[in-house]
């Protein structure tokens, strides 16, 4: 029979990568909690309209990359391409937007985009993200960026922070009008020609070198910010300086999702190939209202976990791992009870087969145990067990009641 394979661009996470994955999630969740974010989990399947109205009709995600289908109840549904829209949906559905105040969430899980798979670009990938609602101040943008910086610092990942401001309702519409005038006579690639109609600022996101060249001298939104946006952007940069967070102002940074206002940022790595953005985010002050909620400002980020895992080492073992084995029938009978008791304090690995002392010993080493305990006939008769602390090379025979 033909072997069944996983779908293209959808990978299992196993072995060493799984260890890193879990380690990342545990540490990252702790960091997010330190910044006041609370865990939230939303379904991976949502009504398609949620993503169309949030991610935006001009984005590649909404136009080409959604896993979209009609379910048995004739509902138009899609696998989530990102996490922000669902968090906003929850925020409105639970009427949190009406409560007033500041709310912070963190989440992680699989996202789905039907892109052409390549290194660092998957069709199912995982994100870890944080969103803050109800805080207008640029200080929250700083807080969010500072958290990402600290996450990368913790995992010792060198990245470069690119930032930009995409303006607000006062400056963006007039800028877009001027931009259209400025680029209407310039022939760009087919994709950018479409962008001229749907969302002209996305032309700056084009990877086509010819387009980039032609757009080089065109004014960017960063050059046309209103006074308020300019002041906020300056204050953000000043605060980043005072926290010694290095950044590059990238005027071409417009992001691939349509919902951003004011601050936009990406963290870029030089070590993972062409798909080099490890994290992206920014402010989205209109999305809650756009999806039917109150006027509530928001800012957030998401880290691409697979891209990050490429760059971190297997976690150092900071906990004792016991391996317990039995060498005869009588010992095997007692094994479950002894293992179960030890598991109240430790990670315990075992093998429910009678094996020789040497076989158990080698098994324990293979499984990276830090401590070994072997139930032998002789010690068991005296109510004892043989143990070895492999880290310090200390052998002991201890009473089972103290083990
Ligand atoms: P995004 O830039 O589309 O932003 O995605 C965030 C990160 O997810 C990227 O920087 C990248 O590391 C990873 N990523 C994206 N697509 C793929 C893919 N096909 N394969 C592997 N990794 C990928 C968002 O999704 C926004 N929701 C971020 C945000 C939160 N903005 C505000 N709050």
XYZ file of C-alpha atoms and ligand atoms in Angstrom:
436
model
C 0.000 0.000 0.000
C 1.157 3.561 -0.667
C 2.629 5.297 2.329
C 0.681 8.332 3.466
C 2.814 11.432 3.716
C 2.282 14.757 5.411
C 1.096 17.625 3.210
C 3.629 19.862 1.481
C 4.753 22.713 3.724
C 3.260 21.076 6.819
C 5.822 19.519 9.117
C 5.730 17.353 12.204
C 7.562 18.795 15.170
C 9.475 15.970 16.813
C 12.704 14.900 18.502
C 15.189 17.713 19.174
C 12.954 20.321 17.517
C 10.060 19.330 19.775
C 12.260 19.777 22.824
C 13.251 23.252 21.664
C 9.633 24.056 20.778
C 8.371 23.223 24.261
C 11.280 25.010 25.909
C 10.602 28.126 23.825
C 6.888 28.132 24.672
C 7.493 27.670 28.387
C 10.099 30.436 28.640
C 8.326 32.802 26.298
C 5.011 32.389 28.158
C 6.781 33.294 31.396
C 8.278 36.417 29.825
C 4.865 37.492 28.447
C 3.297 36.992 31.884
C 5.971 39.247 33.385
C 4.701 41.984 31.052
C 1.134 41.434 32.272
C -0.176 39.366 29.343
C -2.688 36.588 30.020
C -2.938 33.363 28.033
C -5.764 32.998 25.545
C -6.519 30.255 23.031
C -8.899 30.730 20.108
C -10.087 28.208 17.470
C -7.975 27.661 14.389
C -11.108 27.776 12.220
C -13.093 31.005 11.892
C -15.593 32.585 9.516
C -13.710 33.713 6.405
C -15.194 37.192 6.682
C -13.189 37.777 9.884
C -9.922 37.541 7.981
C -11.191 39.358 4.913
C -12.195 42.322 7.050
C -9.026 42.362 9.168
C -6.017 41.124 7.244
C -7.403 43.142 4.330
C -8.557 42.578 0.790
C -5.318 43.884 -0.694
C -3.060 41.513 1.224
C -1.650 38.366 -0.382
C -2.937 36.481 2.638
C -6.598 37.281 1.966
C -6.406 37.125 -1.814
C -4.280 34.031 -2.425
C -3.186 32.260 0.691
C -6.232 31.299 2.719
C -7.170 27.690 3.381
C -10.813 28.412 2.676
C -13.703 25.989 2.323
C -17.422 25.544 2.873
C -18.238 23.305 5.840
C -21.105 20.826 6.072
C -23.360 23.573 7.434
C -22.619 25.656 4.272
C -20.562 28.160 6.258
C -17.679 29.910 4.504
C -14.773 29.172 6.864
C -10.979 29.511 6.813
C -8.045 28.215 8.786
C -6.539 31.197 10.555
C -3.607 32.766 8.687
C -2.566 34.733 11.803
C -3.673 35.231 15.398
C -4.541 38.914 15.804
C -7.938 38.842 14.050
C -9.255 36.049 16.291
C -8.124 37.819 19.451
C -9.935 40.963 18.294
C -13.037 38.863 17.482
C -12.927 37.454 21.021
C -12.363 40.911 22.512
C -15.535 42.193 20.837
C -17.637 39.027 21.226
C -17.043 38.972 24.992
C -17.783 42.729 25.163
C -14.383 43.428 26.705
C -14.160 46.419 24.369
C -17.092 47.987 26.230
C -15.513 47.534 29.664
C -12.822 50.190 29.188
C -9.271 49.778 30.527
C -6.174 47.994 29.329
C -6.166 44.272 28.417
C -3.171 42.172 27.509
C -3.206 38.695 25.947
C -0.662 36.173 24.727
C -1.279 33.145 22.505
C 0.486 30.519 20.469
C -0.467 27.908 17.944
C -0.536 26.877 14.306
C -1.311 29.356 11.516
C -2.004 28.454 7.872
C -1.010 30.236 4.691
C -1.058 28.618 1.258
C 2.326 30.012 0.229
C 4.995 28.392 -1.956
C 6.958 26.328 0.591
C 10.678 26.996 0.906
C 13.219 27.237 3.712
C 11.602 29.263 6.483
C 8.267 29.450 4.658
C 5.673 26.838 5.571
C 1.985 26.330 4.912
C 1.424 25.414 8.535
C 3.686 27.305 10.901
C 3.450 28.392 14.525
C 3.353 31.818 16.048
C 3.762 33.130 19.568
C 2.020 36.485 19.856
C 0.983 39.210 22.282
C -1.712 41.848 21.915
C -2.484 44.881 24.104
C -5.842 46.673 23.895
C -6.834 50.076 25.249
C -3.428 51.736 25.581
C -2.945 54.697 23.227
C 0.500 55.709 24.373
C 3.605 55.010 22.290
C 4.984 53.736 25.629
C 3.012 50.528 25.045
C 4.651 50.164 21.611
C 7.934 50.487 23.475
C 6.792 47.905 26.039
C 5.860 45.441 23.276
C 9.139 45.965 21.404
C 11.077 45.679 24.680
C 9.417 42.308 25.334
C 10.466 40.944 21.928
C 13.994 42.278 22.502
C 14.102 40.486 25.855
C 12.791 37.248 24.354
C 15.556 37.297 21.746
C 18.101 38.258 24.405
C 17.016 35.315 26.549
C 17.506 32.896 23.660
C 20.716 34.697 22.595
C 19.444 35.389 19.075
C 20.988 38.366 17.294
C 18.385 40.321 15.326
C 17.998 43.771 13.805
C 14.918 45.792 14.645
C 13.388 47.687 11.707
C 10.767 50.298 12.561
C 8.537 52.680 10.672
C 5.433 54.766 11.243
C 2.459 54.251 8.933
C 0.638 57.365 10.123
C -2.995 57.765 11.083
C -6.345 58.774 9.579
C -5.113 62.352 9.381
C -1.932 61.762 7.410
C -2.338 58.418 5.607
C -5.286 59.239 3.254
C -3.675 62.409 1.877
C -0.333 60.619 1.599
C -1.982 57.775 -0.358
C -3.535 60.293 -2.752
C -0.140 61.910 -3.399
C 1.498 58.522 -3.717
C -0.992 57.473 -6.366
C -0.291 60.664 -8.299
C 3.438 60.071 -7.974
C 3.364 56.466 -9.156
C 0.509 56.578 -11.672
C 2.938 57.231 -14.552
C 5.447 54.588 -13.423
C 5.026 51.070 -14.839
C 5.493 48.596 -12.006
C 5.278 44.779 -11.896
C 1.843 43.137 -12.359
C 1.379 42.666 -8.610
C 2.203 46.306 -7.863
C -0.108 47.483 -10.654
C -2.916 45.717 -8.754
C -1.693 47.217 -5.492
C -2.090 50.692 -6.998
C -5.830 49.980 -6.977
C -6.218 48.029 -3.704
C -3.668 49.589 -1.343
C -0.925 51.620 -3.028
C 1.436 51.790 -0.020
C 1.993 48.038 -0.378
C 4.101 48.706 -3.488
C 6.969 49.400 -1.073
C 6.698 45.787 0.104
C 7.558 44.510 -3.400
C 10.571 42.196 -3.595
C 11.045 42.937 -7.319
C 14.315 44.886 -7.660
C 13.095 46.863 -10.673
C 10.078 48.106 -8.693
C 12.323 49.000 -5.765
C 14.595 50.979 -8.055
C 11.712 52.889 -9.615
C 10.272 53.683 -6.178
C 13.551 54.779 -4.637
C 12.920 58.501 -4.948
C 9.201 58.410 -4.238
C 8.220 60.054 -0.926
C 7.434 57.558 1.810
C 4.714 57.884 4.460
C 7.482 58.474 7.005
C 8.221 61.764 5.196
C 4.587 62.885 5.356
C 3.502 62.164 8.931
C 1.166 64.592 10.675
C 2.489 66.432 13.722
C 1.007 63.998 16.237
C 2.326 60.888 14.462
C 5.738 62.509 13.973
C 5.944 63.435 17.680
C 4.928 59.944 18.730
C 7.414 58.343 16.364
C 10.174 60.655 17.650
C 9.238 59.854 21.247
C 9.285 56.130 20.514
C 12.740 56.398 18.948
C 13.966 58.503 21.902
C 12.677 55.886 24.347
C 14.265 53.046 22.373
C 17.539 54.985 22.583
C 17.177 55.412 26.313
C 16.642 51.640 26.717
C 19.707 51.092 24.483
C 17.556 49.189 21.958
C 19.168 49.564 18.548
C 16.955 49.995 15.481
C 16.929 50.983 11.835
C 14.232 53.299 10.496
C 13.073 51.425 7.398
C 10.805 53.694 5.380
C 9.895 50.807 3.060
C 8.479 48.772 5.928
C 4.722 48.693 5.312
C 3.901 45.119 6.524
C 1.893 42.505 4.636
C -1.357 43.002 6.552
C -3.650 45.966 5.999
C -4.635 46.786 9.569
C -1.605 48.718 10.788
C -1.561 52.374 11.855
C 1.388 54.349 13.296
C 4.162 52.061 14.589
C 5.144 49.055 12.464
C 8.168 46.870 13.144
C 9.981 43.694 12.160
C 12.867 41.784 13.697
C 15.229 40.487 11.035
C 17.840 37.759 11.380
C 20.941 37.521 9.204
C 21.244 33.773 9.829
C 18.145 32.085 8.361
C 18.189 32.814 4.623
C 15.792 34.860 2.537
C 12.759 34.396 4.816
C 14.513 36.468 7.412
C 11.735 38.124 9.457
C 11.504 36.324 12.792
C 8.883 38.617 14.274
C 6.572 41.355 13.108
C 4.003 43.620 14.616
C 2.767 47.097 15.244
C -0.159 49.270 16.191
C -3.655 48.716 14.777
C -5.877 51.414 16.210
C -8.893 50.855 13.938
C -9.264 47.100 13.806
C -11.561 46.693 16.826
C -13.948 49.289 15.415
C -13.601 47.877 11.894
C -14.758 44.486 13.165
C -17.821 45.967 14.861
C -16.450 46.883 18.286
C -15.832 50.122 20.140
C -13.038 52.547 19.274
C -10.179 50.795 21.074
C -6.526 51.142 20.141
C -4.249 48.113 20.070
C -0.686 47.018 19.484
C 0.999 43.633 19.290
C 3.512 41.294 17.711
C 3.957 37.692 16.611
C 7.114 35.605 16.465
C 7.461 32.859 13.839
C 8.404 29.895 16.008
C 9.895 27.642 13.281
C 12.191 30.445 12.113
C 13.281 31.089 15.686
C 13.906 27.401 16.444
C 16.498 27.375 13.655
C 18.528 29.721 15.805
C 18.334 28.315 19.308
C 20.292 25.484 20.874
C 18.794 22.455 22.539
C 17.898 23.567 26.082
C 20.370 22.809 28.819
C 19.027 20.152 31.160
C 18.328 21.945 34.426
C 16.324 19.164 36.084
C 17.332 15.696 37.307
C 16.081 12.874 35.109
C 15.958 9.436 36.738
C 16.116 6.163 34.871
C 14.849 3.179 36.878
C 15.201 -0.406 35.666
C 14.557 -3.942 36.945
C 16.811 -6.980 36.460
C 14.445 -9.813 37.544
C 10.773 -10.771 37.918
C 10.447 -9.761 41.541
C 11.987 -6.352 40.852
C 9.741 -5.831 37.828
C 6.671 -6.360 40.022
C 7.797 -3.523 42.295
C 8.908 -1.214 39.496
C 5.615 0.613 38.820
C 5.130 1.485 42.487
C 8.689 2.807 42.841
C 8.540 4.773 39.575
C 5.203 6.310 40.488
C 6.481 7.476 43.894
C 9.640 8.982 42.380
C 7.572 10.835 39.747
C 6.046 13.057 42.401
C 9.406 14.893 42.454
C 11.284 13.997 39.272
C 11.088 13.185 35.593
C 11.370 9.378 35.580
C 12.124 7.196 32.574
C 11.854 3.442 32.721
C 11.700 0.245 30.733
C 9.107 -2.338 31.738
C 11.262 -5.248 30.646
C 13.732 -7.342 32.574
C 17.167 -6.435 31.319
C 20.749 -6.887 32.446
C 22.407 -4.240 34.575
C 24.617 -3.172 31.652
C 21.681 -2.931 29.223
C 19.752 -0.699 31.637
C 22.848 1.400 32.231
C 23.376 1.961 28.513
C 19.681 2.741 28.033
C 19.875 5.407 30.719
C 22.882 7.059 29.083
C 21.169 6.987 25.677
C 18.119 8.732 27.150
C 20.291 11.447 28.773
C 19.333 10.472 32.334
C 21.208 12.279 35.096
C 20.565 9.558 37.704
C 20.173 5.799 37.460
C 18.506 3.386 39.854
C 18.526 -0.349 39.262
C 16.488 -2.879 41.208
C 18.695 -5.955 41.651
C 17.734 -9.169 43.389
C 20.327 -8.860 46.145
C 19.536 -5.253 47.212
C 15.817 -5.823 46.870
C 15.965 -8.669 49.415
C 17.355 -6.084 51.877
C 14.702 -3.493 50.904
C 17.321 -1.418 49.022
C 18.072 -0.078 45.537
C 21.341 0.616 43.711
C 21.703 4.257 42.488
C 24.224 6.362 40.638
C 24.356 10.146 40.269
C 25.895 10.444 36.799
C 26.624 14.153 37.057
C 28.838 13.747 40.126
C 29.801 10.112 39.572
C 28.529 8.971 42.994
C 27.208 5.448 43.539
C 24.986 4.593 46.528
C 22.809 1.789 47.765
C 19.814 3.362 49.486
C 16.856 2.058 51.415
C 13.704 1.863 49.289
C 11.752 3.699 51.964
C 14.045 6.733 51.522
C 14.206 6.518 47.726
P 3.348 38.467 10.204
O 4.517 39.365 9.938
O 2.506 38.107 9.053
O 2.492 39.183 11.325
O 3.853 37.128 10.884
C 4.674 37.141 12.026
C 5.815 36.163 11.872
O 5.308 34.853 11.532
C 6.777 36.480 10.741
O 7.723 37.446 11.143
C 7.417 35.117 10.489
O 8.460 34.880 11.422
C 6.288 34.160 10.774
N 5.704 33.676 9.508
C 4.829 34.311 8.701
N 4.523 33.555 7.635
C 5.223 32.402 7.753
C 5.336 31.203 6.968
N 4.644 31.022 5.847
N 6.173 30.229 7.406
C 6.882 30.363 8.549
N 6.803 31.476 9.333
C 5.994 32.474 8.945
C 1.340 38.686 11.831
O 0.933 37.582 11.631
C 0.646 39.656 12.770
N -0.564 38.998 13.277
C 1.554 40.107 13.889
C 0.898 41.055 14.822
C 0.380 40.781 16.033
N 0.694 42.342 14.578
C 0.057 42.870 15.626
N -0.144 41.935 16.495
